GROMACS .gro file of C-alpha atoms in nm:
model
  312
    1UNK     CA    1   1.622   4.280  -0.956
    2UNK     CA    2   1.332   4.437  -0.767
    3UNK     CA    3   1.021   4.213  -0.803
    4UNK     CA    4   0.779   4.562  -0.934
    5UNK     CA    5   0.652   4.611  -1.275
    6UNK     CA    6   0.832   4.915  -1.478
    7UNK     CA    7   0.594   5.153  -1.689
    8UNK     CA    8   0.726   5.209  -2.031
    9UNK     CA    9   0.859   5.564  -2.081
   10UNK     CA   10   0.656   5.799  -2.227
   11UNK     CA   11   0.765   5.887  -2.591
   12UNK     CA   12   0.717   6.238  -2.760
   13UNK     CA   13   0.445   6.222  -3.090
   14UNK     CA   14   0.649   6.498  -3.246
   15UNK     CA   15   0.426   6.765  -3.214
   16UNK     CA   16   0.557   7.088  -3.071
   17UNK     CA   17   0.322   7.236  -2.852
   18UNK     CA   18   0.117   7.491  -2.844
   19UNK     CA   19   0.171   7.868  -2.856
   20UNK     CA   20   0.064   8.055  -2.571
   21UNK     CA   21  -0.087   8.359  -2.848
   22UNK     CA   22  -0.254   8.103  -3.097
   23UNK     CA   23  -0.530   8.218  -3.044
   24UNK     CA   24  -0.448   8.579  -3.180
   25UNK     CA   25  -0.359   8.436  -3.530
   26UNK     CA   26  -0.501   8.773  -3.721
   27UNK     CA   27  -0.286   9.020  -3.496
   28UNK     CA   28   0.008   8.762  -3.535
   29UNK     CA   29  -0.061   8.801  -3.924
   30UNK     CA   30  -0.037   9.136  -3.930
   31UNK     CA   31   0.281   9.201  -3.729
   32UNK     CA   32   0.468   8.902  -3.896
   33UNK     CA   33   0.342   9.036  -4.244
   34UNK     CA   34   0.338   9.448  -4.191
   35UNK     CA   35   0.407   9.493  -4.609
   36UNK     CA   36   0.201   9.367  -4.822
   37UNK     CA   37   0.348   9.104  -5.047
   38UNK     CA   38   0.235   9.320  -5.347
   39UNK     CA   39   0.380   9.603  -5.261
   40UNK     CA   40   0.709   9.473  -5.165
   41UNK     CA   41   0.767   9.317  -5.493
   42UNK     CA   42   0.636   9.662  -5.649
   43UNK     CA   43   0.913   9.863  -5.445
   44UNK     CA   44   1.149   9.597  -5.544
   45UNK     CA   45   1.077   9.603  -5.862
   46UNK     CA   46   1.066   9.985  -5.906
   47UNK     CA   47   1.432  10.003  -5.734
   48UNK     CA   48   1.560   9.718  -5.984
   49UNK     CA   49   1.489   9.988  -6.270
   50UNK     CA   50   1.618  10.279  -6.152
   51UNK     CA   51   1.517  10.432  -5.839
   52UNK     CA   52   1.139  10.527  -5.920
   53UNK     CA   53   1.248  10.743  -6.271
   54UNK     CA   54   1.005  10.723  -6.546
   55UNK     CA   55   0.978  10.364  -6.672
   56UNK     CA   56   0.929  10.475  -7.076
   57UNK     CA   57   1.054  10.715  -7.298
   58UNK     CA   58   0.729  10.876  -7.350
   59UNK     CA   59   0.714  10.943  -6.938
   60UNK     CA   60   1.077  11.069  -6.925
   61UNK     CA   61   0.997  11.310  -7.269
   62UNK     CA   62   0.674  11.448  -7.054
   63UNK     CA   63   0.857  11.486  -6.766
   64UNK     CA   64   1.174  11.704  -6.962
   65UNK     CA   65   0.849  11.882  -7.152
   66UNK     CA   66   0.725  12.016  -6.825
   67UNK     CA   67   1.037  12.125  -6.698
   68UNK     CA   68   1.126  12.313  -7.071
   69UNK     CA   69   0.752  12.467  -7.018
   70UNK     CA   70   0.834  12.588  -6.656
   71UNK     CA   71   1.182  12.748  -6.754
   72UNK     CA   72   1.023  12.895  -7.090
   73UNK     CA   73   0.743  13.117  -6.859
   74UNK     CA   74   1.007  13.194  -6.589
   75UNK     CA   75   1.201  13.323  -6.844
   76UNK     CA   76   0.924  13.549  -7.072
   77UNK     CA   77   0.839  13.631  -6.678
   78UNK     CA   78   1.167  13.773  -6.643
   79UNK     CA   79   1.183  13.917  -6.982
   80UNK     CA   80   0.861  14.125  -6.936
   81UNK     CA   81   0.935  14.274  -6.634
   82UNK     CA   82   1.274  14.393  -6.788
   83UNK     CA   83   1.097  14.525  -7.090
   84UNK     CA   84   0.818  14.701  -6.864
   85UNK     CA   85   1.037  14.879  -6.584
   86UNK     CA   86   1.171  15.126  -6.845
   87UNK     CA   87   0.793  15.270  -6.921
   88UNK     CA   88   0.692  15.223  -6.602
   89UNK     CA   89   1.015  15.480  -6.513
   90UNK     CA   90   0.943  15.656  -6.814
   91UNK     CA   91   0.592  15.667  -6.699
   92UNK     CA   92   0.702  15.803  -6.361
   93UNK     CA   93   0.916  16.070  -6.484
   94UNK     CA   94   0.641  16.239  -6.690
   95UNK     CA   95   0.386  16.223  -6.426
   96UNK     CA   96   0.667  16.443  -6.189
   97UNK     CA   97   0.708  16.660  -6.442
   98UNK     CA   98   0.350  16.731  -6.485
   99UNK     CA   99   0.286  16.757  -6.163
  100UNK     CA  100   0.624  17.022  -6.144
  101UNK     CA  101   0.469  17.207  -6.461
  102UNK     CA  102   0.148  17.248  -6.339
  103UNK     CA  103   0.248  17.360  -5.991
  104UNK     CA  104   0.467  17.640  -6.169
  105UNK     CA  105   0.192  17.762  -6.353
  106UNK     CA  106  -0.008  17.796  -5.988
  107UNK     CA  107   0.259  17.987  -5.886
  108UNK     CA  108   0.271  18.232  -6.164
  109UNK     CA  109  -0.119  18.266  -6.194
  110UNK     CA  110  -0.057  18.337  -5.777
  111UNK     CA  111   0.180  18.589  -5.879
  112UNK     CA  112   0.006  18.764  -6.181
  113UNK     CA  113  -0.336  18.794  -5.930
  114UNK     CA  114  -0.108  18.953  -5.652
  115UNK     CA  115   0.014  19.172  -5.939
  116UNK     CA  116  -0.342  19.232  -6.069
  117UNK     CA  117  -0.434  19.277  -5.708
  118UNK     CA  118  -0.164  19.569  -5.648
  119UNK     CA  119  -0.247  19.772  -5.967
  120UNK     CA  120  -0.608  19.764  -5.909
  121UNK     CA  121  -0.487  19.873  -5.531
  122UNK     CA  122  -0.279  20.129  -5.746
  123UNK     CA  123  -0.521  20.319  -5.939
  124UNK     CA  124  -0.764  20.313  -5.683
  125UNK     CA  125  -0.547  20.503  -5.449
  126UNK     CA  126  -0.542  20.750  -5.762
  127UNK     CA  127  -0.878  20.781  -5.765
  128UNK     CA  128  -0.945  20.892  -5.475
  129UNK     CA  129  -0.662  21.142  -5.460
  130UNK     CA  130  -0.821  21.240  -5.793
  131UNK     CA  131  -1.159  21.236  -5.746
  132UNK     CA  132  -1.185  21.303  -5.347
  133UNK     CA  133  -1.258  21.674  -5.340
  134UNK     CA  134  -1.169  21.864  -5.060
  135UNK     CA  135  -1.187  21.582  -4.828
  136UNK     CA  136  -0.955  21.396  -5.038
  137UNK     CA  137  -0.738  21.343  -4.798
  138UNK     CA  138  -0.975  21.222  -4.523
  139UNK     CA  139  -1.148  20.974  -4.765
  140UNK     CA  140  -0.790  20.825  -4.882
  141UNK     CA  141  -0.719  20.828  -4.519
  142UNK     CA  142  -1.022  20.638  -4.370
  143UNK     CA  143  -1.012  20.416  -4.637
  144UNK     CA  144  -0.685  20.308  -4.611
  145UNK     CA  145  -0.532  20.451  -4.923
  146UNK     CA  146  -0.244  20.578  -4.822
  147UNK     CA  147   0.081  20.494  -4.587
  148UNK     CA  148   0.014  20.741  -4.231
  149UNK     CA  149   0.313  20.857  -4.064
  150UNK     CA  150   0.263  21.068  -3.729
  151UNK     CA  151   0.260  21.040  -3.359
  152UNK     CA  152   0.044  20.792  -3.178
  153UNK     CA  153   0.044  20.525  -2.933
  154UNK     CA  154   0.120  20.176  -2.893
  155UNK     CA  155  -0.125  19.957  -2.715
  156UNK     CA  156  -0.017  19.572  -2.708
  157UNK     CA  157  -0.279  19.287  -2.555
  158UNK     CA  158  -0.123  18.959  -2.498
  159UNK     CA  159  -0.256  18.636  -2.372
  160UNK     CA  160  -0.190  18.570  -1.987
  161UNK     CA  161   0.081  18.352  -1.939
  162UNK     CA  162  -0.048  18.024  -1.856
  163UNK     CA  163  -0.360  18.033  -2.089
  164UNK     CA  164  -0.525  17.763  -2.188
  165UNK     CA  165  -0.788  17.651  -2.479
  166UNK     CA  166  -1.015  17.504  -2.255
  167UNK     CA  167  -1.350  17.712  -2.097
  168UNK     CA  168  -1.609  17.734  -1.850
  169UNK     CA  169  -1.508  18.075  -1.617
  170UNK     CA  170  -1.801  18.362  -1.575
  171UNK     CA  171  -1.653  18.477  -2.004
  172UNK     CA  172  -1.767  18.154  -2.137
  173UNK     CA  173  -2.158  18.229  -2.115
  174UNK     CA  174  -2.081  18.578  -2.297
  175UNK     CA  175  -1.922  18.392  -2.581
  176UNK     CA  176  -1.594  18.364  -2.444
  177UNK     CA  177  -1.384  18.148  -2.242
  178UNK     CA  178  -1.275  18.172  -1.909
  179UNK     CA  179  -0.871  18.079  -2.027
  180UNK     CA  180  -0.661  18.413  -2.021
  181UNK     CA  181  -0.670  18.426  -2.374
  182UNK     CA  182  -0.782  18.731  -2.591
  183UNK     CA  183  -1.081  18.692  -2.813
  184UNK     CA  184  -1.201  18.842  -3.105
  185UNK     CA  185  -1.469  19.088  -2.892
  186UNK     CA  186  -1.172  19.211  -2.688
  187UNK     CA  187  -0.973  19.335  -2.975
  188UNK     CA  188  -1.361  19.510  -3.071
  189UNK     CA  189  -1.343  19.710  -2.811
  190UNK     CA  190  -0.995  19.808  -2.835
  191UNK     CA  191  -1.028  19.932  -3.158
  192UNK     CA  192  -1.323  20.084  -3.138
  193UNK     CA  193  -1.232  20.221  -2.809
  194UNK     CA  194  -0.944  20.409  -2.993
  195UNK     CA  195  -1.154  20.537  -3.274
  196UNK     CA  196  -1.356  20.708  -2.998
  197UNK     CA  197  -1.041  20.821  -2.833
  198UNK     CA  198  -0.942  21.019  -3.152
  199UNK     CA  199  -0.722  20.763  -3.317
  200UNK     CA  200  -0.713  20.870  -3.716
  201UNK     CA  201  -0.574  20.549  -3.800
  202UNK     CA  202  -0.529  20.221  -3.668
  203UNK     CA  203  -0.351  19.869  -3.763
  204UNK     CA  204  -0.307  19.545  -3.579
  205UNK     CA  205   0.015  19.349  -3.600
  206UNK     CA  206   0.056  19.523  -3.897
  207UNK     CA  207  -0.266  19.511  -4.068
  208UNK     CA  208  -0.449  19.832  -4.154
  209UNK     CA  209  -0.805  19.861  -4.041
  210UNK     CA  210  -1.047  20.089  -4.241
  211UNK     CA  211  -1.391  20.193  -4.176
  212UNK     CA  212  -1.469  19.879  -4.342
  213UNK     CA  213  -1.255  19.586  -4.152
  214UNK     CA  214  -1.377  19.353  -3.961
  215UNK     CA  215  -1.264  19.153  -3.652
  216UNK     CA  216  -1.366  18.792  -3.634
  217UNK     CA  217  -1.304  18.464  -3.462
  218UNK     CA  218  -1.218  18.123  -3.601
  219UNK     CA  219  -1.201  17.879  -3.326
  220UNK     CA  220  -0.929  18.021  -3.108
  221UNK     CA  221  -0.781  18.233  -3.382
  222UNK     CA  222  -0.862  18.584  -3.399
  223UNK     CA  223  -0.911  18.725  -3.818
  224UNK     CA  224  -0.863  19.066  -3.889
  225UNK     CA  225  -1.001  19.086  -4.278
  226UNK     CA  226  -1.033  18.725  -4.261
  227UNK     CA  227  -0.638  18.721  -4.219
  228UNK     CA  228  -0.490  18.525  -3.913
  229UNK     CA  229  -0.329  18.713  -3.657
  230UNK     CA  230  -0.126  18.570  -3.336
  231UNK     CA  231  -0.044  18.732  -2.991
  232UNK     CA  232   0.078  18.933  -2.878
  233UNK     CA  233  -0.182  19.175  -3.066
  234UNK     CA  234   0.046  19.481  -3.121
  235UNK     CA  235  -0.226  19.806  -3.188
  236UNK     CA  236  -0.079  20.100  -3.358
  237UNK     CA  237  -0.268  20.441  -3.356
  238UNK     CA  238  -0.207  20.775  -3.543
  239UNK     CA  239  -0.321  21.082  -3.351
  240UNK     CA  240  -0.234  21.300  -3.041
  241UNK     CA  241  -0.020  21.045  -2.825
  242UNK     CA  242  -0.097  21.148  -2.500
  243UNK     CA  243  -0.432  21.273  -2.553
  244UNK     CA  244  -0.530  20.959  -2.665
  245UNK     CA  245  -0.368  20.730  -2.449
  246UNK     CA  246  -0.499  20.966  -2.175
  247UNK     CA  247  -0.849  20.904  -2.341
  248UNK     CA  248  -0.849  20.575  -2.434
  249UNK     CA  249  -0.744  20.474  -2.057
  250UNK     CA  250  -1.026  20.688  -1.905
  251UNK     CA  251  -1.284  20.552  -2.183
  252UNK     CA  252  -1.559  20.238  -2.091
  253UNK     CA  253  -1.318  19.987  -2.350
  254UNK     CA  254  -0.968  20.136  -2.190
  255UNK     CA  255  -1.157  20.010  -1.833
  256UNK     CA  256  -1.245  19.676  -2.014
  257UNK     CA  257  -0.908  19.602  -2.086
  258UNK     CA  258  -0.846  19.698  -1.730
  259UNK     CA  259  -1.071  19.468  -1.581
  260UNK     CA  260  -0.918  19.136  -1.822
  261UNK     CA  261  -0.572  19.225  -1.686
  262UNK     CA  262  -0.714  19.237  -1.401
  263UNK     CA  263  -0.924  18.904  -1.318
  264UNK     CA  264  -0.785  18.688  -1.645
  265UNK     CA  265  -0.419  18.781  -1.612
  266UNK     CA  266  -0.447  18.935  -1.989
  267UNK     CA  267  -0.143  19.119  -1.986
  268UNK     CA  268  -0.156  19.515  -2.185
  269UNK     CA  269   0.044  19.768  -2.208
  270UNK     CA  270   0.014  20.160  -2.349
  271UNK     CA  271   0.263  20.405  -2.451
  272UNK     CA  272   0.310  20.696  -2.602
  273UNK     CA  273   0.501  20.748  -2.930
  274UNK     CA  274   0.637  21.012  -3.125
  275UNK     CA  275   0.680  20.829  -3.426
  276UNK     CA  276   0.441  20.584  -3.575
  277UNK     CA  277   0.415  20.443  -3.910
  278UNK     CA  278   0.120  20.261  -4.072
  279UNK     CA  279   0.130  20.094  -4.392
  280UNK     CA  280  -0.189  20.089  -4.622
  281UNK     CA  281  -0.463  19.848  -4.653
  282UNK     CA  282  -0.380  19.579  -4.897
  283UNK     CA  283  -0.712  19.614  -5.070
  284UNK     CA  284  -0.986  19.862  -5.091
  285UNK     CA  285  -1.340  19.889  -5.127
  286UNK     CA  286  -1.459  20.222  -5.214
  287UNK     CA  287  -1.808  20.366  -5.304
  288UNK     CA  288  -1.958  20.692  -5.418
  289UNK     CA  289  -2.263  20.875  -5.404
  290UNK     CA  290  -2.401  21.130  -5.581
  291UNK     CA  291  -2.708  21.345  -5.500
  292UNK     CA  292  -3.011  21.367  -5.740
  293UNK     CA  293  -3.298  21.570  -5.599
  294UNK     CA  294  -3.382  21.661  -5.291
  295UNK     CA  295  -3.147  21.490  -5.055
  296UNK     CA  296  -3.168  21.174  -5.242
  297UNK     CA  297  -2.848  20.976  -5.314
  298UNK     CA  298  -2.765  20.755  -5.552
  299UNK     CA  299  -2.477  20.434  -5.481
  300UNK     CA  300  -2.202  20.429  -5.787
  301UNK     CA  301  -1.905  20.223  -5.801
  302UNK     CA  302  -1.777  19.937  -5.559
  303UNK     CA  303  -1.623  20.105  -5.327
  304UNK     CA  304  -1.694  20.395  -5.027
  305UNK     CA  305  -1.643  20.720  -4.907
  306UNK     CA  306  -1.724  20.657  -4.550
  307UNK     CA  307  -1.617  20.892  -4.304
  308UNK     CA  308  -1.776  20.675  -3.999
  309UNK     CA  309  -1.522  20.528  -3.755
  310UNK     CA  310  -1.538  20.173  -3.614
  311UNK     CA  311  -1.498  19.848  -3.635
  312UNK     CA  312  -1.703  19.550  -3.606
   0.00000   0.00000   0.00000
């Protein structure tokens, strides 16, 4: 045996030792403990009696009350709108065939003023075959009362082929626009040009001028008795066909027309016919006078006897 002393082992106290995150006890706490004791046993509890459904009658009766109450106004819901979509249709219906009724009435008030409108035409054109002396015939003529058949010419004024709405050329600070298009003051002078020429009667694109019409503009439309017309302008004249093509040509408005084929591409052309055929004006105006004294005159009537030529 070796002569040194031997130190007694040292023996464990039974303690374990420590943990390296002791000091962290509240995090440890929360981790180790993330459901709260309560409500475990609550969520334990609730699945031991059924899976979270009501716990008492009187729960289970509200819950089946609510559902009855939600079915019941889904179902008047439904119910209603059945009842309602026949008047609503019914409703419908009779609002179409007011609307249909009334808009057939229009049209036969249209039709019983375009009958009015033809009668009164009618018996005026009577009147003045009646009434018109021996310059019956000139009166019913100049005012438009009568159909004239006869030779004439045919003058028609178109728009030059690329025209355009817009403006700005040497017309525009006359009042019209430098765009190849005819205006209302063109068509002016053509008629009136013609009246000078010895036309007896004129019409544009069918429309029968009297001593009374009048040629206007409304935007780029031309109105002849406030009634629309569209190029080409086709100008029908009663009287001696070459004389007056001769003279309208040779006249200050046949140069006009000239001088807008000319620099605005207007395109015209003028022709002689044999056979020409006017129809009469669609309403008339017509006024009489008759003397009293010395010269004096006194206006009866609506309408006129004028026996001046032109058109404004």
């Amino acid at each position: 045996m070796c002569g040194m002393s031997q130190q007694p082992p040292v023996r464990s106290t039974g303690t374990p030792p420590p943990r390296p995150d002791a000091s962290m006890s509240l995090l440890n706490n929360v981790i180790d403990h993330a459901v709260d004791d309560g409500y475990a046993e609550a969520s334990a509890r609730r699945a031991a009696e059924g899976g979270g459904m009501p716990r008492t009658i009187k729960a289970k009766l509200g819950l089946a009350a609510g559902l009855v109450l939600a079915a019941a106004v889904v179902t008047l819901g439904a119910a209603e709108a059945r009842v309602s979509a026949p008047v609503v249709a019914k409703e419908r219906q009779d609002l179409i065939d007011r609307i249909e009724s009334e808009t057939s009435a229009a049209d036969k008030l249209e039709q019983d003023v375009d009958s009015l409108r033809a009668e009164v035409g009618s018996r005026q054109r009577k009147a003045l075959e009646r009434h018109g002396g021996d310059q019956a015939e000139l009166v019913a003529l100049l005012s438009g009362a009568t159909p004239v058949r006869g030779p004439g010419v045919k003058l028609v004024v178109d728009d030059a082929k690329e025209a355009d709405t817009g403006g700005g050329g040497p017309r525009e600070s006359s009042g019209f626009s430098d765009t190849g298009r005819v205006r209302d003051r063109d068509m002016q002078r053509v008629v009136n040009g013609l009246w000078q020429s010895g036309a007896e009667a004129v019409a544009i694109n069918g429309q029968r001028l009297t001593a009374l019409s009048a040629i206007r503009a409304a935007g780029d439309a031309i109105l002849v008795d406030n009634k629309p017309l569209v190029p080409p302008y086709t100008v029908l004249a009663v009287g001696d066909g070459k004389r007056l093509s001769t003279a309208f040509q040779d006249s200050a408005d046949g140069q006009y027309l000239h001088a807008l084929r000319e620099n605005f591409g207007i395109r015209t052309s003028i022709s002689a016919e044999g056979d020409v055929r006017l129809p009469a004006a669609p309403s008339l105006i017509v006024r009489t006078a008759e003397p009293r004294g010395a010269g004096a005159a006194k206006a009866t009537g609506q309408a006129t006897a004028d026996t001046g030529k032109g058109t404004s």
